[in-house]
């Protein structure tokens, strides 16, 4: 499966932004999906994950209550709604597809190219 992330941009602290990740192929619904991010000079970190069916999404503590992951299997797309953005949310955001719903990036098999989110304070 090929993944194409979009929706990044420059926003101010407190603003909202919605990311999308479109998947090619007809097997999107067979993959768990995750969002990860990598800030400049830092390691990649888990943001959110969602199961094949969309049940039981879970989040990193740093974004819990502010970010929402969702998916539309009919549109082969996973979303990340980001509210109350903070300067520390600045990073390149990546979507990923894998066999299991997990925070572990190494368990994901396919990755999108990333989309840059910059939050000014």
XYZ file of N, CA, C and O in Angstrom:
484
model
N 0.851 -1.181 0.000
C 0.000 0.000 0.000
C 0.890 1.236 0.000
O 1.945 1.247 0.638
N 0.464 2.269 -0.716
C 1.184 3.541 -0.737
C 0.379 4.577 0.022
O -0.841 4.630 -0.105
N 1.081 5.391 0.804
C 0.426 6.367 1.668
C 0.871 7.768 1.289
O 2.060 8.013 1.049
N -0.071 8.685 1.279
C 0.200 10.079 0.935
C -0.397 10.965 2.010
O -1.618 11.107 2.089
N 0.465 11.550 2.827
C 0.011 12.446 3.885
C -0.086 13.879 3.369
O 0.710 14.299 2.530
N -1.051 14.610 3.891
C -1.231 16.002 3.496
C -1.897 16.772 4.624
O -2.396 16.168 5.589
N -1.920 18.094 4.474
C -2.630 18.929 5.421
C -1.756 19.739 6.362
O -2.273 20.541 7.134
N -0.462 19.529 6.302
C 0.423 20.290 7.164
C 0.459 21.756 6.789
O -0.035 22.165 5.736
N 1.039 22.555 7.668
C 1.149 23.977 7.395
C 1.650 24.727 8.607
O 2.060 24.129 9.606
N 1.600 26.039 8.496
C 2.038 26.938 9.564
C 0.810 27.501 10.271
O -0.054 28.103 9.607
N 0.735 27.271 11.569
C -0.377 27.788 12.356
C 0.169 28.413 13.633
O 1.346 28.245 13.970
N -0.713 29.093 14.341
C -0.336 29.695 15.615
C -0.744 28.771 16.763
O -1.654 27.951 16.623
N -0.080 28.943 17.865
C -0.428 28.171 19.053
C -1.901 28.376 19.388
O -2.405 29.502 19.334
N -2.568 27.271 19.702
C -3.992 27.323 19.999
C -4.885 27.028 18.817
O -6.081 26.763 18.997
N -4.321 27.067 17.632
C -5.095 26.789 16.419
C -5.323 25.300 16.243
O -4.753 24.462 16.982
N -6.109 24.976 15.234
C -6.378 23.584 14.875
C -5.895 23.305 13.463
O -5.775 24.227 12.642
N -5.630 22.041 13.213
C -5.187 21.611 11.892
C -5.615 20.161 11.707
O -5.617 19.380 12.678
N -5.977 19.813 10.484
C -6.389 18.443 10.206
C -5.480 17.838 9.151
O -5.307 18.402 8.076
N -4.904 16.716 9.472
C -4.062 15.980 8.542
C -4.856 14.826 7.934
O -5.723 14.249 8.590
N -4.516 14.506 6.696
C -5.115 13.367 6.017
C -4.015 12.465 5.496
O -2.911 12.924 5.183
N -4.337 11.206 5.381
C -3.411 10.252 4.798
C -4.219 9.337 3.890
O -5.030 8.534 4.374
N -4.015 9.489 2.597
C -4.744 8.693 1.621
C -3.918 7.476 1.239
O -2.713 7.584 0.974
N -4.576 6.338 1.190
C -3.899 5.091 0.846
C -4.351 4.591 -0.506
O -5.529 4.711 -0.868
N -3.428 4.046 -1.228
C -3.765 3.435 -2.507
C -4.114 1.972 -2.279
O -3.818 1.404 -1.232
N -4.718 1.368 -3.261
C -5.026 -0.053 -3.147
C -6.382 -0.313 -2.525
O -7.020 0.579 -1.975
N -6.783 -1.563 -2.588
C -8.109 -1.941 -2.113
C -8.068 -2.659 -0.777
O -9.065 -3.185 -0.328
N -6.915 -2.644 -0.108
C -6.789 -3.386 1.136
C -6.617 -2.485 2.346
O -6.184 -2.932 3.389
N -6.969 -1.231 2.215
C -6.778 -0.274 3.301
C -7.419 -0.761 4.580
O -6.838 -0.652 5.671
N -8.610 -1.317 4.498
C -9.338 -1.730 5.697
C -8.677 -2.902 6.418
O -9.073 -3.235 7.537
N -7.699 -3.527 5.805
C -7.013 -4.636 6.453
C -5.807 -4.183 7.268
O -5.131 -5.008 7.886
N -5.548 -2.894 7.290
C -4.392 -2.356 8.003
C -4.798 -1.517 9.205
O -5.724 -0.701 9.111
N -4.083 -1.709 10.286
C -4.108 -0.736 11.355
C -3.305 0.477 10.889
O -2.372 0.340 10.088
N -3.670 1.645 11.387
C -3.010 2.870 10.948
C -2.473 3.647 12.147
O -3.074 3.640 13.232
N -1.360 4.292 11.913
C -0.780 5.099 12.978
C -0.283 6.426 12.446
O -0.033 6.579 11.246
N -0.177 7.364 13.346
C 0.474 8.645 13.064
C 1.683 8.763 13.984
O 1.594 8.463 15.185
N 2.772 9.213 13.407
C 4.002 9.453 14.150
C 4.498 10.842 13.786
O 4.053 11.435 12.805
N 5.428 11.342 14.557
C 6.009 12.640 14.229
C 7.482 12.668 14.597
O 7.922 11.920 15.471
N 8.188 13.532 13.930
C 9.608 13.715 14.221
C 9.934 15.195 14.197
O 9.810 15.847 13.149
N 10.305 15.694 15.346
C 10.702 17.089 15.466
C 12.180 17.226 15.108
O 12.938 16.255 15.206
N 12.607 18.409 14.724
C 14.018 18.623 14.371
C 14.955 18.213 15.499
O 14.764 18.622 16.646
N 15.909 17.372 15.180
C 16.893 16.953 16.163
C 16.412 15.921 17.151
O 17.136 15.581 18.100
N 15.193 15.411 16.947
C 14.639 14.433 17.881
C 14.295 13.138 17.155
O 14.188 13.108 15.938
N 14.104 12.094 17.931
C 13.702 10.831 17.357
C 12.212 10.841 17.017
O 11.435 11.610 17.588
N 11.856 9.966 16.113
C 10.454 9.805 15.765
C 9.688 9.321 16.990
O 10.182 8.476 17.749
N 8.478 9.831 17.153
C 7.672 9.409 18.292
C 6.245 9.105 17.852
O 5.723 9.671 16.902
N 5.639 8.224 18.593
C 4.261 7.817 18.356
C 3.308 8.949 18.712
O 3.515 9.650 19.714
N 2.268 9.098 17.909
C 1.236 10.102 18.188
C -0.111 9.431 18.471
O -0.728 9.660 19.504
N -0.572 8.609 17.529
C -1.892 7.997 17.669
C -1.980 6.773 16.769
O -1.253 6.674 15.777
N -2.887 5.874 17.125
C -3.101 4.672 16.311
C -4.565 4.292 16.340
O -5.285 4.613 17.303
N -4.988 3.601 15.291
C -6.378 3.192 15.183
C -6.438 1.823 14.525
O -5.663 1.518 13.621
N -7.358 1.005 14.979
C -7.461 -0.356 14.469
C -8.106 -0.379 13.094
O -8.581 0.636 12.579
N -8.148 -1.554 12.507
C -8.737 -1.711 11.177
C -10.168 -1.210 11.119
O -10.584 -0.592 10.145
N -10.916 -1.489 12.132
C -12.334 -1.130 12.148
C -12.581 0.279 12.657
O -13.684 0.805 12.531
N -11.575 0.898 13.236
C -11.732 2.234 13.790
C -12.073 2.261 15.271
O -12.218 3.335 15.847
N -12.183 1.083 15.867
C -12.468 1.013 17.289
C -11.197 1.231 18.109
O -10.105 0.957 17.668
N -11.409 1.715 19.316
C -10.336 1.822 20.308
C -9.080 2.542 19.815
O -7.979 2.003 19.890
N -9.222 3.746 19.348
C -8.007 4.499 19.041
C -7.263 4.822 20.335
O -7.874 4.889 21.401
N -5.966 4.977 20.248
C -5.246 5.404 21.433
C -4.134 6.369 21.055
O -3.753 6.471 19.892
N -3.664 7.077 22.071
C -2.852 8.256 21.858
C -1.661 8.310 22.789
O -1.678 7.755 23.897
N -0.667 9.036 22.336
C 0.429 9.388 23.225
C -0.104 10.353 24.286
O -1.011 11.145 24.015
N 0.456 10.287 25.463
C -0.006 11.154 26.543
C 0.113 12.627 26.170
O -0.698 13.452 26.589
N 1.100 12.951 25.375
C 1.355 14.348 25.027
C 0.266 14.962 24.157
O 0.161 16.191 24.075
N -0.546 14.125 23.508
C -1.577 14.654 22.614
C -2.980 14.255 23.052
O -3.960 14.711 22.461
N -3.081 13.422 24.062
C -4.384 12.942 24.509
C -5.277 14.104 24.912
O -4.852 15.007 25.629
N -6.498 14.079 24.419
C -7.433 15.156 24.704
C -7.369 16.308 23.728
O -8.256 17.167 23.711
N -6.335 16.348 22.906
C -6.190 17.421 21.919
C -6.271 16.891 20.492
O -6.767 17.589 19.602
N -5.768 15.690 20.267
C -5.743 15.111 18.924
C -6.766 13.983 18.834
O -7.013 13.262 19.813
N -7.324 13.808 17.635
C -8.256 12.715 17.385
C -7.897 12.019 16.080
O -7.805 12.676 15.044
N -7.701 10.719 16.158
C -7.454 9.933 14.964
C -8.755 9.271 14.536
O -9.545 8.820 15.371
N -8.986 9.225 13.248
C -10.176 8.572 12.718
C -9.845 8.026 11.338
O -8.810 8.360 10.762
N -10.731 7.202 10.829
C -10.509 6.653 9.504
C -11.833 6.473 8.787
O -12.882 6.276 9.403
N -11.748 6.522 7.468
C -12.886 6.263 6.610
C -12.441 5.193 5.620
O -11.749 5.498 4.647
N -12.822 3.964 5.880
C -12.366 2.871 5.024
C -12.944 2.949 3.612
O -12.331 2.447 2.670
N -14.092 3.589 3.474
C -14.677 3.749 2.140
C -13.853 4.711 1.293
O -13.853 4.623 0.067
N -13.156 5.630 1.962
C -12.331 6.612 1.251
C -10.843 6.292 1.332
O -10.023 7.075 0.866
N -10.512 5.164 1.948
C -9.100 4.775 2.083
C -8.268 5.877 2.723
O -7.135 6.159 2.272
N -8.813 6.498 3.760
C -8.149 7.648 4.349
C -8.182 7.582 5.868
O -9.197 7.195 6.458
N -7.075 7.971 6.469
C -7.009 8.144 7.915
C -6.731 9.613 8.195
O -6.042 10.278 7.414
N -7.303 10.110 9.268
C -7.221 11.524 9.596
C -6.592 11.723 10.976
O -6.644 10.841 11.835
N -6.042 12.909 11.154
C -5.578 13.317 12.472
C -6.036 14.756 12.689
O -5.514 15.676 12.057
N -7.038 14.909 13.527
C -7.516 16.237 13.885
C -6.715 16.721 15.074
O -6.687 16.067 16.118
N -6.076 17.861 14.920
C -5.220 18.400 15.956
C -5.770 19.733 16.442
O -5.883 20.675 15.653
N -6.132 19.786 17.688
C -6.670 20.998 18.297
C -5.719 21.515 19.376
O -4.852 20.784 19.864
N -5.899 22.760 19.725
C -5.094 23.384 20.782
C -3.603 23.127 20.570
O -2.882 22.694 21.480
N -3.170 23.403 19.375
C -1.780 23.109 19.026
C -0.803 23.937 19.842
O -1.078 25.098 20.205
N 0.321 23.312 20.132
C 1.381 23.950 20.914
C 2.657 23.993 20.077
O 2.812 23.217 19.124
N 3.563 24.853 20.462
C 4.823 24.958 19.741
C 5.546 23.615 19.715
O 6.195 23.269 18.716
N 5.419 22.848 20.769
C 6.106 21.558 20.848
C 5.476 20.488 19.956
O 6.007 19.382 19.853
N 4.368 20.814 19.306
C 3.788 19.900 18.323
C 4.451 20.056 16.955
O 4.152 19.286 16.041
N 5.311 21.030 16.812
C 6.008 21.243 15.552
C 6.844 20.026 15.189
O 7.675 19.570 15.983
N 6.589 19.471 14.005
C 7.273 18.259 13.569
C 6.819 17.902 12.166
O 5.844 18.467 11.651
N 7.521 16.958 11.585
C 7.020 16.302 10.380
C 6.162 15.131 10.839
O 6.613 14.312 11.653
N 4.958 15.077 10.336
C 4.007 14.035 10.731
C 3.934 12.974 9.635
O 3.779 13.303 8.451
N 4.020 11.727 10.066
C 3.994 10.593 9.150
C 2.823 9.676 9.477
O 2.544 9.412 10.647
N 2.185 9.172 8.435
C 1.208 8.115 8.651
C 1.862 6.781 8.299
O 2.820 6.735 7.509
N 1.350 5.743 8.888
C 1.925 4.421 8.693
C 0.835 3.361 8.743
O -0.181 3.547 9.421
N 1.067 2.271 8.042
C 0.120 1.161 7.989
C 0.818 -0.123 8.415
O 1.981 -0.361 8.047
N 0.111 -0.937 9.181
C 0.690 -2.183 9.635
C -0.366 -3.200 9.990
O -1.562 -2.930 9.918
N 0.111 -4.349 10.418
C -0.796 -5.460 10.700
C -1.459 -5.339 12.075
O -2.532 -5.889 12.295
N -0.806 -4.636 12.987
C -1.342 -4.530 14.339
C -1.398 -3.077 14.785
O -0.628 -2.235 14.307
N -2.304 -2.795 15.682
C -2.445 -1.452 16.237
C -1.457 -1.321 17.386
O -1.602 -1.963 18.419
N -0.468 -0.484 17.185
C 0.599 -0.411 18.177
C 1.260 0.955 18.158
O 1.180 1.678 17.160
N 1.911 1.277 19.265
C 2.689 2.522 19.338
C 4.093 2.324 18.767
O 4.839 3.280 18.612
N 4.457 1.094 18.491
C 5.816 0.780 18.051
C 5.974 0.997 16.550
O 5.400 0.263 15.739
N 6.761 1.976 16.202
C 6.957 2.272 14.797
C 7.527 1.117 14.004
O 7.238 0.957 12.816
N 8.344 0.290 14.656
C 8.976 -0.828 13.963
C 7.974 -1.880 13.505
O 8.301 -2.722 12.664
N 6.764 -1.820 14.037
C 5.740 -2.808 13.658
C 4.928 -2.385 12.444
O 4.082 -3.139 11.985
N 5.171 -1.187 11.952
C 4.448 -0.707 10.780
C 5.260 -0.996 9.518
O 6.474 -0.818 9.498
N 4.558 -1.410 8.491
C 5.226 -1.868 7.277
C 5.325 -0.807 6.192
O 6.222 -0.875 5.342
N 4.400 0.123 6.200
C 4.344 1.118 5.138
C 4.257 2.506 5.763
O 3.548 2.707 6.752
N 4.962 3.449 5.123
C 5.038 4.807 5.644
C 4.760 5.816 4.535
O 5.204 5.623 3.397
N 4.078 6.880 4.912
C 3.904 7.996 3.999
C 5.130 8.882 4.016
O 6.063 8.682 4.794
N 5.114 9.907 3.183
C 6.297 10.743 3.012
C 6.412 11.846 4.058
O 7.452 12.452 4.172
N 5.385 12.080 4.827
C 5.439 13.091 5.871
C 4.894 14.434 5.419
O 4.997 14.810 4.249
N 4.316 15.138 6.367
C 3.825 16.487 6.111
C 4.224 17.358 7.300
O 4.099 16.949 8.458
N 4.737 18.551 7.014
C 5.312 19.405 8.044
C 4.240 20.251 8.719
O 3.470 20.947 8.044
N 4.236 20.193 10.029
C 3.374 21.047 10.840
C 4.268 21.970 11.660
O 5.133 21.503 12.398
N 4.050 23.263 11.513
C 4.820 24.249 12.263
C 3.853 25.088 13.084
O 2.934 25.686 12.529
N 4.085 25.109 14.383
C 3.228 25.866 15.286
C 4.046 26.991 15.893
O 5.035 26.753 16.594
N 3.647 28.205 15.597
C 4.367 29.359 16.126
C 3.747 29.772 17.465
O 2.536 29.744 17.633
N 4.609 30.184 18.356
C 4.125 30.545 19.695
C 3.945 32.039 19.837
O 4.287 32.813 18.971
